[in-house]
Short mmCIF file of C-alpha atoms and ligand atoms in Angstrom, two decimals:
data_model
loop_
_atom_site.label_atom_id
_atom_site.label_comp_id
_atom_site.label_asym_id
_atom_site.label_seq_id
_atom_site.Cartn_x
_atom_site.Cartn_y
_atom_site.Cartn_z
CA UNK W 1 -114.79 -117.98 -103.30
CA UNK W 2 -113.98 -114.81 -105.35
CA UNK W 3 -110.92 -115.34 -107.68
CA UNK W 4 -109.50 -111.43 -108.55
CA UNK W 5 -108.66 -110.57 -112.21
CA UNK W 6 -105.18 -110.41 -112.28
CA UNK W 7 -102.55 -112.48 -110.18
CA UNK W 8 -98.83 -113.08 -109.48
CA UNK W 9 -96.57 -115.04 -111.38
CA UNK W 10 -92.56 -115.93 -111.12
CA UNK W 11 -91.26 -115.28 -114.62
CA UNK W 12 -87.56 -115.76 -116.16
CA UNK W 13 -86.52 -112.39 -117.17
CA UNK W 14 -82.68 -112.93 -118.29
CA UNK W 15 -81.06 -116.22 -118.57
CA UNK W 16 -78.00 -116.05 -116.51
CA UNK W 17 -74.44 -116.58 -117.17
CA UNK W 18 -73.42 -118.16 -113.82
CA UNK W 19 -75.35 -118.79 -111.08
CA UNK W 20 -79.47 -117.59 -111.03
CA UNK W 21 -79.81 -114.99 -108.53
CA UNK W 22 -83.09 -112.67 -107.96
CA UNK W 23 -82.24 -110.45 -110.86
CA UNK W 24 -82.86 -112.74 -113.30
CA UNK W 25 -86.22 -113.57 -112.14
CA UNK W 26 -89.64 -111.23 -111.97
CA UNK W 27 -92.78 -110.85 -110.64
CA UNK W 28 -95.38 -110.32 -113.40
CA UNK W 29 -99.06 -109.19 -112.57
CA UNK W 30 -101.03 -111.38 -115.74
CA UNK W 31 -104.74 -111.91 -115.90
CA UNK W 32 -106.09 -114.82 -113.83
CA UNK W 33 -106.83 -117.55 -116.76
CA UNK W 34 -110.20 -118.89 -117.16
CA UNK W 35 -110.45 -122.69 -117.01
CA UNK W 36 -111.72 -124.27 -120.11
CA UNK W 37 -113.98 -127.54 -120.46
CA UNK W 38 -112.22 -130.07 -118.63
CA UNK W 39 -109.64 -127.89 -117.00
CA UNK W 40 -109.68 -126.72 -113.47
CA UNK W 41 -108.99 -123.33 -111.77
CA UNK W 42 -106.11 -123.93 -108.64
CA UNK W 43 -105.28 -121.21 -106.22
CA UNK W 44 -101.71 -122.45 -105.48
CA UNK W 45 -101.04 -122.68 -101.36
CA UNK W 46 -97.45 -123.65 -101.62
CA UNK W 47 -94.62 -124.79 -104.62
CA UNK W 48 -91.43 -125.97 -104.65
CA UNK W 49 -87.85 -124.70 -105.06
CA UNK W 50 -85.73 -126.92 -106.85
CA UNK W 51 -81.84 -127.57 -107.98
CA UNK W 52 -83.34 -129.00 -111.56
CA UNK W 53 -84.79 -125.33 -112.05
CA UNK W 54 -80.90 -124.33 -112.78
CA UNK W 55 -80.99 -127.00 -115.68
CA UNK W 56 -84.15 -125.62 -117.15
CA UNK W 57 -82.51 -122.21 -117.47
CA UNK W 58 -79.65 -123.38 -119.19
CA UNK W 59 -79.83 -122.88 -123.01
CA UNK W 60 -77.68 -126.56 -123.60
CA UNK W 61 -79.74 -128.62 -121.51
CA UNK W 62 -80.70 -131.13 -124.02
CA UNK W 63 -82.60 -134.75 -123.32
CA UNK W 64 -84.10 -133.63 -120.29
CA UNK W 65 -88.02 -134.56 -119.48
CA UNK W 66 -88.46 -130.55 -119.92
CA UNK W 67 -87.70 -127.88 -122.20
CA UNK W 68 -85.59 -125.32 -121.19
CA UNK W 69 -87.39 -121.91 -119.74
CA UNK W 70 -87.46 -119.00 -122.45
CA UNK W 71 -87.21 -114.96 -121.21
CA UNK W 72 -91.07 -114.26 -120.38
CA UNK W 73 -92.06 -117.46 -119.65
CA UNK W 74 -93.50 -118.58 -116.14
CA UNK W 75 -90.93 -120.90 -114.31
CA UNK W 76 -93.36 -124.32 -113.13
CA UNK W 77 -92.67 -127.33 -110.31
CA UNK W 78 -94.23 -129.26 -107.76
CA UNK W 79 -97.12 -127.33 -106.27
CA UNK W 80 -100.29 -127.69 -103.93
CA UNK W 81 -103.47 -125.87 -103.67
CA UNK W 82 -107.32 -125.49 -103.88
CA UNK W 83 -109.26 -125.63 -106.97
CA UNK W 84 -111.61 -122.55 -107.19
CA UNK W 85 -113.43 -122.94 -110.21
CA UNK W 86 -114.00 -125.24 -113.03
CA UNK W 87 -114.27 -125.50 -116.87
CA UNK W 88 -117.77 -125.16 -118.34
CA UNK W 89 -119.78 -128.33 -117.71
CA UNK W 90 -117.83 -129.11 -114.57
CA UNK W 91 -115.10 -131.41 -113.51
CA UNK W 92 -115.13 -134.80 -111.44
CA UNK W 93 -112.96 -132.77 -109.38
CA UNK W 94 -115.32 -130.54 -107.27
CA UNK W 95 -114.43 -126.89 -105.89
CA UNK W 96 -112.72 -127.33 -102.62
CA UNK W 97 -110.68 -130.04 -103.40
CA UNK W 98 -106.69 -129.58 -102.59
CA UNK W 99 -105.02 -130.64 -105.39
CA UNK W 100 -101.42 -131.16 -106.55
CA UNK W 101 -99.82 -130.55 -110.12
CA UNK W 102 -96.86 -129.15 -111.96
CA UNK W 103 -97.54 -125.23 -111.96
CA UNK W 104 -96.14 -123.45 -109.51
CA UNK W 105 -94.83 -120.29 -109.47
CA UNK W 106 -97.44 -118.59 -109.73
CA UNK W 107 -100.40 -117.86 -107.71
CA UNK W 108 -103.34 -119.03 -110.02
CA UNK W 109 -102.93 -121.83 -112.26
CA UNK W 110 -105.37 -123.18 -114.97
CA UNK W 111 -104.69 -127.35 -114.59
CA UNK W 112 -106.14 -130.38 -116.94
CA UNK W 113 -108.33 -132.00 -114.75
CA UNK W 114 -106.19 -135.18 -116.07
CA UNK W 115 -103.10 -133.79 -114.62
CA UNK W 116 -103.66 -133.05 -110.89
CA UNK W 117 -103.49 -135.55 -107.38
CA UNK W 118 -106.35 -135.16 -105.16
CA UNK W 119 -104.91 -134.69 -101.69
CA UNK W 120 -105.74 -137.85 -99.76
CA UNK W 121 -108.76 -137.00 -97.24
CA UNK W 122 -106.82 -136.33 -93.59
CA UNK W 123 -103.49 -136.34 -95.20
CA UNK W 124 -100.67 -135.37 -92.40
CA UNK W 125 -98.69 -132.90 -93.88
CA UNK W 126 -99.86 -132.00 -97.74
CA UNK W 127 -96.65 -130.18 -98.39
CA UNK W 128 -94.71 -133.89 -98.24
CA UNK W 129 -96.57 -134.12 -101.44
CA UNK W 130 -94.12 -131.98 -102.86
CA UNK W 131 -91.44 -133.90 -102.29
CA UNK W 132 -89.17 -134.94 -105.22
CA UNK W 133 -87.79 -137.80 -103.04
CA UNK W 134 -89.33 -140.55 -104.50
CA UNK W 135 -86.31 -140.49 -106.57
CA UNK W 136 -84.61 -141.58 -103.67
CA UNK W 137 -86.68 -144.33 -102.80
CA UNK W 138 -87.11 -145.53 -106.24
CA UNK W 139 -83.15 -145.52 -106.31
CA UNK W 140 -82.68 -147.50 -103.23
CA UNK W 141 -85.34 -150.27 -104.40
CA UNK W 142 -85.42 -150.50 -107.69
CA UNK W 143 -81.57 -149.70 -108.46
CA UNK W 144 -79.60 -150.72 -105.96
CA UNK W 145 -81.64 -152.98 -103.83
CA UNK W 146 -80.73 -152.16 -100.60
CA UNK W 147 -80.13 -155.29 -98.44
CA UNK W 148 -80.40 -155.57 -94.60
CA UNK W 149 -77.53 -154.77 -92.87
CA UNK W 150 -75.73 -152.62 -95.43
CA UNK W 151 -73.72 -149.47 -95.16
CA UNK W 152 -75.02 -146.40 -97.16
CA UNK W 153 -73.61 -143.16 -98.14
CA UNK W 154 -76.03 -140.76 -99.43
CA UNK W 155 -73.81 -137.66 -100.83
CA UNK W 156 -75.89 -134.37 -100.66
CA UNK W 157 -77.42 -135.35 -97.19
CA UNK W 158 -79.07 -131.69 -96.46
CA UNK W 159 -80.97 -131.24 -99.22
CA UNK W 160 -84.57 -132.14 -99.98
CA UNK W 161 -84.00 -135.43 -101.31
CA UNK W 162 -81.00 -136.34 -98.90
CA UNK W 163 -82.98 -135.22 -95.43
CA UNK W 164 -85.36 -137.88 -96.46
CA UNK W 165 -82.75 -140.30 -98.41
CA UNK W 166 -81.01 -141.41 -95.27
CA UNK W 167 -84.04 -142.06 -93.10
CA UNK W 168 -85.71 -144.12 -95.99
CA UNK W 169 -82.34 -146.09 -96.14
CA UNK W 170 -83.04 -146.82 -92.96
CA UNK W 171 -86.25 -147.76 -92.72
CA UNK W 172 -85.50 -150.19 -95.71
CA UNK W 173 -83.18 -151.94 -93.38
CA UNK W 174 -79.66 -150.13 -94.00
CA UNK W 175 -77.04 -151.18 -91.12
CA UNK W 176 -75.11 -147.79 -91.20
CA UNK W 177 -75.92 -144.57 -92.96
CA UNK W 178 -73.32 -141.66 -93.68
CA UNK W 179 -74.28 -138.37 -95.30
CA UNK W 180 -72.22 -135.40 -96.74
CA UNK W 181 -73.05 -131.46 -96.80
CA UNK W 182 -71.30 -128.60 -97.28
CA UNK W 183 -72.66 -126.90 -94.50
CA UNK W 184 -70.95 -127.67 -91.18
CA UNK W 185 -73.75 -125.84 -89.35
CA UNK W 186 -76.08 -128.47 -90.48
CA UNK W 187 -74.03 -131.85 -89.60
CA UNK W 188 -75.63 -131.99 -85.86
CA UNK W 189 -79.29 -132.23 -87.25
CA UNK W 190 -78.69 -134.89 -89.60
CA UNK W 191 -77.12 -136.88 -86.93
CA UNK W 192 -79.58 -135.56 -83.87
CA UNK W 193 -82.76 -135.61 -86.11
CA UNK W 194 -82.48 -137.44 -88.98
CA UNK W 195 -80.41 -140.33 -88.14
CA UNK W 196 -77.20 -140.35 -90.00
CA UNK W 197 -74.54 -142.23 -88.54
CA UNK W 198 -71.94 -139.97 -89.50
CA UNK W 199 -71.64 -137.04 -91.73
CA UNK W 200 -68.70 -135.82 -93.64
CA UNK W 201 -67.89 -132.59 -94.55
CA UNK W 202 -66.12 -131.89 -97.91
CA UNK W 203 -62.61 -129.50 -97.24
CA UNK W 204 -59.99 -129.22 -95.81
CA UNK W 205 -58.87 -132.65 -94.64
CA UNK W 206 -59.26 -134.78 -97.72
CA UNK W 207 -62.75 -136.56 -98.33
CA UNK W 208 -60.88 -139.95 -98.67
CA UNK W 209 -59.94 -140.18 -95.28
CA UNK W 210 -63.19 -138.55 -93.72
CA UNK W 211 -65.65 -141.25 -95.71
CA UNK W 212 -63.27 -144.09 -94.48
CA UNK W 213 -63.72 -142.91 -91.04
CA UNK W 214 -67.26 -142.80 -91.21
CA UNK W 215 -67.28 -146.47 -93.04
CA UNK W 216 -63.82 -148.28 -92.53
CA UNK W 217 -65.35 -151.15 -94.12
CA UNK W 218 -66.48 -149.76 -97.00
CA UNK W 219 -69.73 -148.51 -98.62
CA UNK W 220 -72.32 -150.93 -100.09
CA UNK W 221 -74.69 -148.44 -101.50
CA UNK W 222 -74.18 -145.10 -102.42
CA UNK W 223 -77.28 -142.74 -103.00
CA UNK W 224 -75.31 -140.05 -105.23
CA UNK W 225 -77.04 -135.99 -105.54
CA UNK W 226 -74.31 -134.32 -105.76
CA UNK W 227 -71.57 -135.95 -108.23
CA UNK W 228 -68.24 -134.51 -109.25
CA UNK W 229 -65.14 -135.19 -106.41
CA UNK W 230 -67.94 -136.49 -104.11
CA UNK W 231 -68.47 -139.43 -106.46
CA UNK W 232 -65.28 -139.94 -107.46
CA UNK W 233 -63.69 -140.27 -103.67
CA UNK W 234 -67.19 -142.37 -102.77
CA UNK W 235 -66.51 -145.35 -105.83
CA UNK W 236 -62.30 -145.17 -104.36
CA UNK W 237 -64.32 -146.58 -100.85
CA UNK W 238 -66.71 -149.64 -102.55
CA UNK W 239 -66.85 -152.47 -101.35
CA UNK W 240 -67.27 -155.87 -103.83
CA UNK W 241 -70.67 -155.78 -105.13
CA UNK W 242 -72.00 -152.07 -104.67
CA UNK W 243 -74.70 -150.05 -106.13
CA UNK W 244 -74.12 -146.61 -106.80
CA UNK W 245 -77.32 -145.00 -108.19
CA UNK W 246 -76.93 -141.53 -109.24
CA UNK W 247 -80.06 -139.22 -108.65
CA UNK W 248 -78.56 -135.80 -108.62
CA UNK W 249 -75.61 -133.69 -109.88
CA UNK W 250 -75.23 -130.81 -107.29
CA UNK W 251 -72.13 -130.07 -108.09
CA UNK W 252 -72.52 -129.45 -111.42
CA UNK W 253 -75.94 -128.14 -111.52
CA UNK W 254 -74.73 -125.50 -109.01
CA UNK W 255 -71.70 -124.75 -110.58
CA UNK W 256 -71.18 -121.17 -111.33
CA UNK W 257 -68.52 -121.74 -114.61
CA UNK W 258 -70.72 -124.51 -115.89
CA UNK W 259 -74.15 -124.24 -117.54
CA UNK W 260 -76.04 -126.67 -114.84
CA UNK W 261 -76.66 -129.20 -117.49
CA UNK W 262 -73.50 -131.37 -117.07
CA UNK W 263 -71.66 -132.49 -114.18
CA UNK W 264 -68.13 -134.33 -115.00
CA UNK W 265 -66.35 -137.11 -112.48
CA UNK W 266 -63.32 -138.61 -112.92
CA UNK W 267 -63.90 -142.27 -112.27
CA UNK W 268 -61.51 -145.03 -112.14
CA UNK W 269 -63.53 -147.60 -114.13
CA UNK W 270 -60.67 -150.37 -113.11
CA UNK W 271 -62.42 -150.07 -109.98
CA UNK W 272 -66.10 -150.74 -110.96
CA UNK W 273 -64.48 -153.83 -113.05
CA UNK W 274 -62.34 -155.25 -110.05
CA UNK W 275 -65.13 -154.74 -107.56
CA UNK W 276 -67.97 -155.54 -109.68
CA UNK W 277 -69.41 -152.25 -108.77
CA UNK W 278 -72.45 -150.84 -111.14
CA UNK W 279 -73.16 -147.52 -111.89
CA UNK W 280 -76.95 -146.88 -112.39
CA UNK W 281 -79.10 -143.70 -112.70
CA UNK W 282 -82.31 -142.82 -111.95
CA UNK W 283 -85.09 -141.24 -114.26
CA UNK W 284 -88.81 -141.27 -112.72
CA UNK W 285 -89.97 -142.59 -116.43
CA UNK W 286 -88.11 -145.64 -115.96
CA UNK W 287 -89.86 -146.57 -112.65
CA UNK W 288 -93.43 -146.67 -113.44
CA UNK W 289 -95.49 -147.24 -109.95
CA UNK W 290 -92.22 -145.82 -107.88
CA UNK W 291 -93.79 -141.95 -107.34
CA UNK W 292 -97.89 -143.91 -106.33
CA UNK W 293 -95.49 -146.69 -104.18
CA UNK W 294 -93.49 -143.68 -102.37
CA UNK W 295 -96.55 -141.50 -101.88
CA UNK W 296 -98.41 -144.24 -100.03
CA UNK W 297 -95.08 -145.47 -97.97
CA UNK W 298 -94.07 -141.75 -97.36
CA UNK W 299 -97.56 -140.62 -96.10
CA UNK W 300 -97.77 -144.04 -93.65
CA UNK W 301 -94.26 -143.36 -92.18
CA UNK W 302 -95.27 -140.02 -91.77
CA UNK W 303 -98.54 -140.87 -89.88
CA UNK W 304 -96.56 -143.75 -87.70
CA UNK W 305 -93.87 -140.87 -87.11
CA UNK W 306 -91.15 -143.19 -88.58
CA UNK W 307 -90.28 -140.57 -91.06
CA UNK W 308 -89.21 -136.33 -90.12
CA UNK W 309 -89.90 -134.31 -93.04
CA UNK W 310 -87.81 -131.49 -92.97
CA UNK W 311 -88.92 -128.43 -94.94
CA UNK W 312 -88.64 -124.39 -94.78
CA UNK W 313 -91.28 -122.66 -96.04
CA UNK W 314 -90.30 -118.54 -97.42
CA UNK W 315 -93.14 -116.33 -96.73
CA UNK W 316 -95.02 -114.65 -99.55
CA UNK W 317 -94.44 -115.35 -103.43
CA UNK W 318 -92.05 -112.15 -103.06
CA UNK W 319 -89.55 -114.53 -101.75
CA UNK W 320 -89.50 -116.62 -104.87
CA UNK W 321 -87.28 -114.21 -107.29
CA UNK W 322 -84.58 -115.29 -104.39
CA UNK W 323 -85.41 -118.36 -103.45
CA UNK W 324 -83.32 -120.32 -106.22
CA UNK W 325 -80.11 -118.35 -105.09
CA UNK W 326 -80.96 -119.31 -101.34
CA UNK W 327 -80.65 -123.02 -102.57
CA UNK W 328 -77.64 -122.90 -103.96
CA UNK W 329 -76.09 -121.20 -100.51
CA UNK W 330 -77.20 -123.82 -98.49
CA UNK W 331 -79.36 -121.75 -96.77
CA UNK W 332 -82.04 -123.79 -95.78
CA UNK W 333 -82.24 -127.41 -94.28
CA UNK W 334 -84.26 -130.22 -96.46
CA UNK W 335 -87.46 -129.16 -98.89
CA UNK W 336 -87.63 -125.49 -99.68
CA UNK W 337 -90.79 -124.20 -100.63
CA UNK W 338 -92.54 -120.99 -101.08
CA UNK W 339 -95.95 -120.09 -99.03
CA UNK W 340 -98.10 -118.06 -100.79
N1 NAP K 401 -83.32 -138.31 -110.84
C1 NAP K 401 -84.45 -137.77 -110.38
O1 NAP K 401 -85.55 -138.21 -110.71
C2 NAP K 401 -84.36 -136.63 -109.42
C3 NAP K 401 -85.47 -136.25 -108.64
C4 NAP K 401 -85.31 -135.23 -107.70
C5 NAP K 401 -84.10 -134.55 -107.60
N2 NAP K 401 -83.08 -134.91 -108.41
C6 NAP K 401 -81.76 -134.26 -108.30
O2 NAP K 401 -81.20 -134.68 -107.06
C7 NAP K 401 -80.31 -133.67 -106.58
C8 NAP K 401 -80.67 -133.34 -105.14
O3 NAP K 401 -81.94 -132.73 -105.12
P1 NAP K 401 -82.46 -132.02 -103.80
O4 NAP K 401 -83.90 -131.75 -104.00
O5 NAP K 401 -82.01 -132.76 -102.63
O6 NAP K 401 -81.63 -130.66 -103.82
P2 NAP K 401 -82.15 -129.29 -103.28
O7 NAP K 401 -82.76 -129.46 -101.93
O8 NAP K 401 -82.97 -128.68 -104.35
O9 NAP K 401 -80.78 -128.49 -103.16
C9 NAP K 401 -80.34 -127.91 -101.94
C10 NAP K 401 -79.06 -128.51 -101.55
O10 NAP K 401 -78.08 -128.33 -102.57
C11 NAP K 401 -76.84 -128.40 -101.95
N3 NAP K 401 -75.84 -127.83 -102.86
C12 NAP K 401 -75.89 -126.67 -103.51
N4 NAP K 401 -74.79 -126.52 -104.27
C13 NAP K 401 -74.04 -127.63 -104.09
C14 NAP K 401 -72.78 -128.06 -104.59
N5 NAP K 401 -72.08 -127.31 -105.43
N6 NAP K 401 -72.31 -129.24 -104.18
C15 NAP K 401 -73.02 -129.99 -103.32
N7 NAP K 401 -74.20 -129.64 -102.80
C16 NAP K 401 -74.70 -128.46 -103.19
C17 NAP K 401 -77.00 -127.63 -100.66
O11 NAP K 401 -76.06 -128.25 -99.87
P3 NAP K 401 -75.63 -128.07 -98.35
O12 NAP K 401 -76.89 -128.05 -97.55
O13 NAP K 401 -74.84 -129.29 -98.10
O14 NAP K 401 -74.88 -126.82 -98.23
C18 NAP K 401 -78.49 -127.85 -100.33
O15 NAP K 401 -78.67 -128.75 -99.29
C19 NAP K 401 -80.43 -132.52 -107.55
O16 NAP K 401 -79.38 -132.62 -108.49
C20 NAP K 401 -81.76 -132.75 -108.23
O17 NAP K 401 -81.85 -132.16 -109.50
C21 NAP K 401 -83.18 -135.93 -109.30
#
């Protein structure tokens, strides 16, 4: 396959002061990079948009697994292609393969052979690969420990993590499963297609009295991506004995006075002592085995059809300068990504 001398890549071009929108991203035509020994050439297929992108703009994100993004610098995520050339003296990873690593963005990427996935021979769908929703799972088994018969609430239910969240809860052996979105327009689907029980819709009527509705009894587990009011009127509605284990922070991520890093909740901490409720959250580095255990489960349920993967896909790496802001509407329904 011929590889062209120059490709596209997604670059930051301003750090913004509220929320990212397109012109604060460009497309920059760079030289294709030549693979060293030991590194492979990818021609990216597809990459993800992501919330966590807004953190990695944001000049006081401190402690996270990545630095934040600098002016000039090529954004990077989840992505999936086809390796098109190799480092002198080859690779164990032959031309041809599909691959996924952590360089998107961009439409050629130069990859240590170390840090890509070979795409499983007669995988299903090789864009699930891209899903960060192993968080999810990991939360549900290794934080909470979901029991059979319990009632979850997974805040944030639209989203890429949540579309799969509630179905995983599920699967695991959850009794009844709520969601929340913003988006009214998107409440059928979760119910039709996904499975959710119920699904509650911050504003007007208070949340209170919409997630006791949906759960009069009283919420065992809650799977939390979104944080702030959600969380606090979620712990008001434990029951003795829950789990709460917070994967995202929506709400503060994609807030446009705050710089995405932080995400405050006012919690009544009585409650958590009375109730014996804990408070956990999840980091991938804590769970060693959780993204190879998800990846195998994920790709079986997919195969058996006990799992619907919702993603959109935005034409054309033109899309991407906008593609952040289209998160943060709501636009889209489960995984975004960007076809290139
Ligand atoms: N701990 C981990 O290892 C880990 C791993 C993966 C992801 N995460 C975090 O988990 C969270 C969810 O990730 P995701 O991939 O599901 O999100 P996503 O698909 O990247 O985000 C899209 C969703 O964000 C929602 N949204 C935007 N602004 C919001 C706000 N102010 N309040 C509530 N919802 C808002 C939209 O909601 P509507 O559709 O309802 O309008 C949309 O569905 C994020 O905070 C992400 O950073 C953590």
């Amino acid at each position: 396959m011929s590889v062209p001398s120059t490709g596209l890549e997604v670059h930051l071009a301003a750090v913004p002061s509220a929320l990212p929108g397109p012109e604060h991203f460009r497309l920059a035509e760079v030289p294709v990079p030549r693979p060293s020994a030991g590194q492979l050439l990818v021609r990216n297929r597809q990459f993800l948009v992501f919330a966590g992108l807004r953190t990695l703009l944001s000049r006081e994100a401190k402690g996270f697994p990545f630095p934040p993004l600098k002016p000039g610098e090529p954004l990077f995520g989840p992505a999936f292609g086809e390796v098109v050339a190799t480092g002198p003296g080859g690779a164990d990873i032959p031309v041809g393969t599909l691959v996924t690593h952590m360089l998107g963005w961009r439409e050629y990427a130069v990859v240590d052979a170390g840090a890509v996935q070979a795409v499983p021979d007669g995988h299903p769908d090789p864009v699930a690969l891209l899903s960060t929703a192993s968080a999810a799972y990991g939360a549900l088994t290794r934080l909470t420990r979901l029991r059979q018969g319990e009632t979850v609430l997974v805040t944030g239910a639209a989203g890429g993590v949540g579309t799969l969240a509630g179905q995983v809860a599920r699967l695991l052996g959850a009794g009844r499963v709520v969601g929340t979105t913003r988006s009214p327009g998107k409440v059928e689907r979760l119910r039709q297609e996904l499975g959710y029980d119920a699904v509650v819709v911050p504003g007007p009527r208070p949340l209170g009295d919409q997630l006791t509705e949906a759960a009069p009894d009283g919420y065992d587990v809650i799977i939390d991506n979104v944080g702030g009011e959600q969380l606090s009127a979620a712990l008001e509605l434990t029951r003795s004995g829950a789990r709460v284990g917070v994967v995202g922070a929506l709400s503060g991520q994609f807030d446009p006075a705050r710089p995405g890093s932080t995400s405050p909740a006012v919690i009544d901490t009585f409650l958590l002592i009375k109730r014996s409720v804990s408070l956990l959250g999840y980091q991938t580095v804590d769970h060693p085995g959780v993204e190879e255990e998800w990846r195998q489960r994920f790709t079986d349920w997919l195969r058996s059809g006990d799992i619907v993967y919702p993603y959109v896909a935005l034409s054309g790496i033109e899309r991407a300068p906008g593609a952040l802001q289209e998160l943060h509407q709501g636009r889209h329904f489960g995984t975004l990504v960007v076809n290139i």
